[in-house]
Amino acid sequence: MGISTYCMHQLLFLACLVCCLTSGLFTTYGTITPQSPQVEIGKNFTATCVLYETAESTADDIFWTCNGKVPEELYTKINDSAVSVTIKITPDTCKWLICNKQPRYVNQTPAIHGIMLTKGYPPEKPNNLSCMAVQSGQKISPILNCSWEPGTRDELLKTNYTLHTSDCFKTLSNSSQKSIGYINMETFPSYCELKIWVEVANSLGKVQSETLTVGDANYLVKTNPPLNVHIYSENNFPRSLLVKWRRPIEKHFFRLKYNIRFCAVGSEDWSEVPPNDTESDVDSFRLQHLKPYTEYVVQVRCMHSIGLGYWSDWSANATWWTPEDKPSSQPDLWRVVIPSQGKSERRVQVMCKDPVESNGRIRNYSIKIQDGGRKTVLVNRSETESRKIIPLYQFVLPDDGEALIELDACNSRGMSPRASLTIPKFTHEPPSVKSLSWFTKEGRLWVEWVPHRGKARDVTEYILEWVSVSDGALDWQRERKNGTNKSLAYIRGNLEKFKRYSISVYPMYSGKTGKPWTEPAFLDQKAPMVGPVVNVSRCGKNDAELRWMEIPLDKQQGFITNYTIFYTMGKQEQSITVSADTYSYTLKHLTSGSKYVVRVMASTVAGDTFGPEYTFNTLEYAPGEIEGIVVLVCLAFLFLVVSLVVTCILKMERIKKKIWPPVPDPSNSTIANWSPDFPSKADPVSKENALGDVSVVEVDVFDGRSLCEEDKAGLPLKKDKYLSEEHSSGIGGSSCMSSPRQSVSDSDEGGDSGQTTASTVQYSSVVASSGYKGQTPQPCSSQAQTPSFARSESTQPLLESEEQPEGQEGSGQPHLRHPRNAYFRRLPGGSSDDDDNNSGDPGDLNQLEMEDQGLTLLQFSPLEEGSQQTTPTEEGQTPDGQLDPIPSYLPQLRGYRPQ
Amino acid sequence: MAEQGQFEVDTLLDMPAPGQTRTGRAVALARLLHQDCTHLLDLYRVRESLSSDHTPAGDRIVSLSPSSPDLGLEEQVQLLYSALRMCLGLLECLIQREDEEMEGELEGDYEQARKTVRDRLGHLLHSTKVLLETEEDVTPDHECTEEVDGVVGSFRAKMWTYRVLLELTHWADSASQTLHVLHREREGTDEI
């Protein structure tokens, strides 16, 4: 039912196809043979295009394209409707080869037919076919695994690999991968000839490898390693071990031969038993010439006795110890000599290592020092601590003494040969080697030394000693003498990288130690673990002394080659490199008062390490600079003071005159006029300011009319209490030009001021007339516009002795003195005569200044400033309130303007 | 007899193993076949709980005797070859019958050993044929018509199977000895 339906569908499809073709739905003009070819690269390929009648063209209209038009010389016209083309196939050849015809009209499709070229290479022959069958359980696995080397060309076409086997009974095959494959033969054909080959095929051909023919399939077997490998020792054979094992596969399959290898535990140098000794199919073997009391590792493997096939893997490790034997070599005896400070003796520490051929565990040592008794040193340690350094004995040896040390090592089987060592007198030590050097190579530290020229023949061996500087760990090894030539040896101990060691070579003269030659050394170097810690020990204005400590030896990790000092101010960094033995340095040419950051870098050949930063500030002034400046200033000031004092002393009289000018005798004074222009020439501005508003009152001693009425009316102004600037005046103290002084005129206090002053002698009176409190200077005379000054001229100072009679006279002759100016303050206790005397100072007009407030009436005070403000009651007033009539010669505080 | 045969095999195995020449490989193959047959017989005894002392009744299935003193060595090998072909036929019949009896049960050690003996016997036949330089076919020489009319799984059938396995063991042992004699005859030494 199903099959018939399927056939019906197929018939319907074919009928439709025929109908389409006949109805012209698919117009075909020709075809190409062969269709969809797979072409071989490097060879020629020929295709033929055949035109149908529907093409309405001839062979001459045909042209081929293959990524472009194919040249016509490659065409071959077969007949009027067929043309072939032959092209060489390369990897770059086009994918589509198309047959075309010349179009008859525009837009006509020129293509007739096209074919796709599938390019590729024929299969390549596999090489180096090899196969293996492994053991499975107690039999040989029937699965044969093979591998081979395929071709090296790219497989552009689908390629099939097939592995074939043919034994005496049957032939099998199995598809494989490109380079490996397997065949399950169900039963491995032991003792049968077996042929194996690989066949490689693709659409361009087929090729097979060389046939691998083995006369016996067992030659392809890799068995398991031998089983149950055990080692047995026998006490009477300390240098022998018996190895036993069990074969991995039954004897029925094939005979085996074996390989045995062994080594001491910890060693990787395997020793192999000669193959001839184990060719026979045995299951045990006795290893000989081993070291006593040594743990050995043994491994065994096997393969077909014929030698064809594959070795099995090595068996698992089997380990065992050989029995003990008595030591067959001397113990390694050595000493450390430490000189005692301040004493002529040495402290000797005797130590040893087990004999190289201890042949057992050393139980004790028997030591004898010089002529002393023999002492036994028991050794208690575990099995793994052999060849450790054992401190045996310590004694003190005088510098002029010599000691012979003898040592025997004992184990459970006997005593070793005796070792001896002689420590010579301190002053009689044999010479050292001539020179010593070292280098590292392939992770080892090699030491090279040159023997002493004269004593080289006496040297029996050398002791190469190394001491860790960090922890003081010491070890040594013995080196044979190499004639009189230089000797070279590497240190066989476990040196640590980046640790400093002191390496010494001792020449041994028949057991007597010579002087050592010691050099520091590193197995490997790198940058120091820490950097130098720098600090500033002294800091100046432009320099700073840096100090740092040497890096501890166990942290140097290499030889310090140099130190580099980096110091930074702001963003500017500078560096200085100093030698490795420098631990202080003075930075110079620094900027004063600046902040510096400094650090020191220690360098080895393998790297650098910075120390911590240290910050310091340079001084603003150098030490002593401030003190110097202060001293200079003080000296200058002192000099100035001294100069002033000297000057004052020398010019005392002149100064005195300046300060206390001679007072003219009023009795000799006359009234004189002077030109007001005189001072104005000196200071016109002050004249305008000061004198422009000055009202000059005509002073007429003899004429009471000289004071105009307005001025008299203005006198009551003095009654007002107001603060005024007191001006001393050389002219009877009435000048407004005196130094400003706050005061309250006492003369205003009493209503009798007018009466009092009426009896005083008034030399002159100067009244500032610029408006003051409504006072308008009135032209009381024609001279108001041009102020004139009247003064009394006197060249004789008023003396008390003279004044008093005058006062008395004044009281009797009132006509002689008229109260002219009430502005004058009456000094305490002073009579009018006193006032006259006080005002007898000619006054200095250069102090005559006017204040903006206008006229200020000032008093003339002979006292100092401080005392000028004292009230009369304090000093000059009598207890009854009367003024003290103390005559005074009143100096003027300031000089007066030259008149 | 089986113990004696086993002893003889072990004695032979302790000898240097041949392997280089055709006769030597044939001897080794016969020994291996004998080992496989013994193993198969042991598996069958275990499977059927048969004692090793038990000997089935009846004559030998393969009655050829190569040890006749009147025969030459080549003839003895020829007889051996024929006997082995018959053994192979018997084994094929045995496998066929047991497979029908098992009806798709999983293959165990016995079945695997059975297959190994069959293949190994084929290898020995081929090796012997090469030694004889004969054109005689190595196909099994048995029609499986004998002893097959019993009830499947019956004791009689098991005894027949047991007898066939004994026969295989016997002829394998016989082959190893005969071929070894041939090897010594041809190569002049036991060690090849």
CSV table of C-alpha atoms in Angstrom, one decimal, chain A residues 139 142 167-170 185-193 215-216 218-219 250-255 304 306 308, chain B residues 9 13-14 16-20 25 28-29 31-32 35-36 39 112-113 115-116 118-120 122-123 126-127 191:
chain,number,residue,atom,x,y,z
A,139,LYS,CA,45.0,-11.9,28.5
A,142,PRO,CA,41.8,-8.1,21.2
A,167,ASP,CA,45.6,-12.7,10.4
A,168,CYS,CA,45.8,-16.4,9.5
A,169,PHE,CA,42.2,-16.8,10.1
A,170,LYS,CA,40.3,-13.7,9.0
A,185,MET,CA,39.8,-8.8,16.5
A,186,GLU,CA,37.7,-10.6,19.2
A,187,THR,CA,40.6,-12.9,19.9
A,188,PHE,CA,44.1,-11.6,19.7
A,189,PRO,CA,45.9,-13.7,17.2
A,190,SER,CA,48.9,-14.7,19.2
A,191,TYR,CA,51.6,-16.6,17.3
A,192,CYS,CA,49.8,-15.8,14.1
A,193,GLU,CA,51.2,-13.7,11.3
A,215,GLY,CA,55.4,-12.8,12.1
A,216,ASP,CA,53.9,-13.0,15.5
A,218,ASN,CA,52.6,-11.0,20.1
A,219,TYR,CA,55.3,-8.7,18.9
A,250,GLU,CA,50.9,-16.2,31.6
A,251,LYS,CA,53.8,-18.0,30.1
A,252,HIS,CA,51.5,-19.4,27.4
A,253,PHE,CA,51.4,-16.1,25.6
A,254,PHE,CA,55.1,-15.4,25.2
A,255,ARG,CA,58.4,-15.3,27.1
A,304,HIS,CA,58.6,-9.9,24.7
A,306,ILE,CA,62.4,-11.5,21.3
A,308,LEU,CA,60.1,-6.8,19.4
B,9,VAL,CA,51.7,-28.8,29.6
B,13,LEU,CA,55.8,-24.2,29.3
B,14,ASP,CA,58.8,-24.3,31.5
B,16,PRO,CA,62.2,-22.3,26.4
B,17,ALA,CA,59.4,-20.9,24.5
B,18,PRO,CA,59.6,-21.2,20.7
B,19,GLY,CA,58.5,-18.3,18.6
B,20,GLN,CA,60.8,-17.6,15.8
B,25,ARG,CA,54.9,-20.6,16.7
B,28,ALA,CA,53.3,-22.2,21.2
B,29,LEU,CA,49.9,-21.7,19.7
B,31,ARG,CA,50.0,-24.8,24.0
B,32,LEU,CA,48.0,-21.6,24.2
B,35,GLN,CA,45.5,-23.5,28.0
B,36,ASP,CA,42.4,-21.9,26.6
B,39,HIS,CA,40.2,-22.7,31.1
B,112,GLN,CA,34.0,-15.4,25.8
B,113,ALA,CA,36.3,-18.3,26.4
B,115,LYS,CA,34.8,-17.8,21.3
B,116,THR,CA,38.5,-17.5,22.1
B,118,ARG,CA,37.2,-21.3,18.5
B,119,ASP,CA,39.4,-18.5,17.1
B,120,ARG,CA,42.5,-20.0,18.6
B,122,GLY,CA,41.2,-21.7,13.8
B,123,HIS,CA,44.6,-20.1,14.1
B,126,HIS,CA,45.9,-22.4,9.8
B,127,SER,CA,49.4,-22.7,11.3
B,191,GLU,CA,64.7,-24.1,21.6
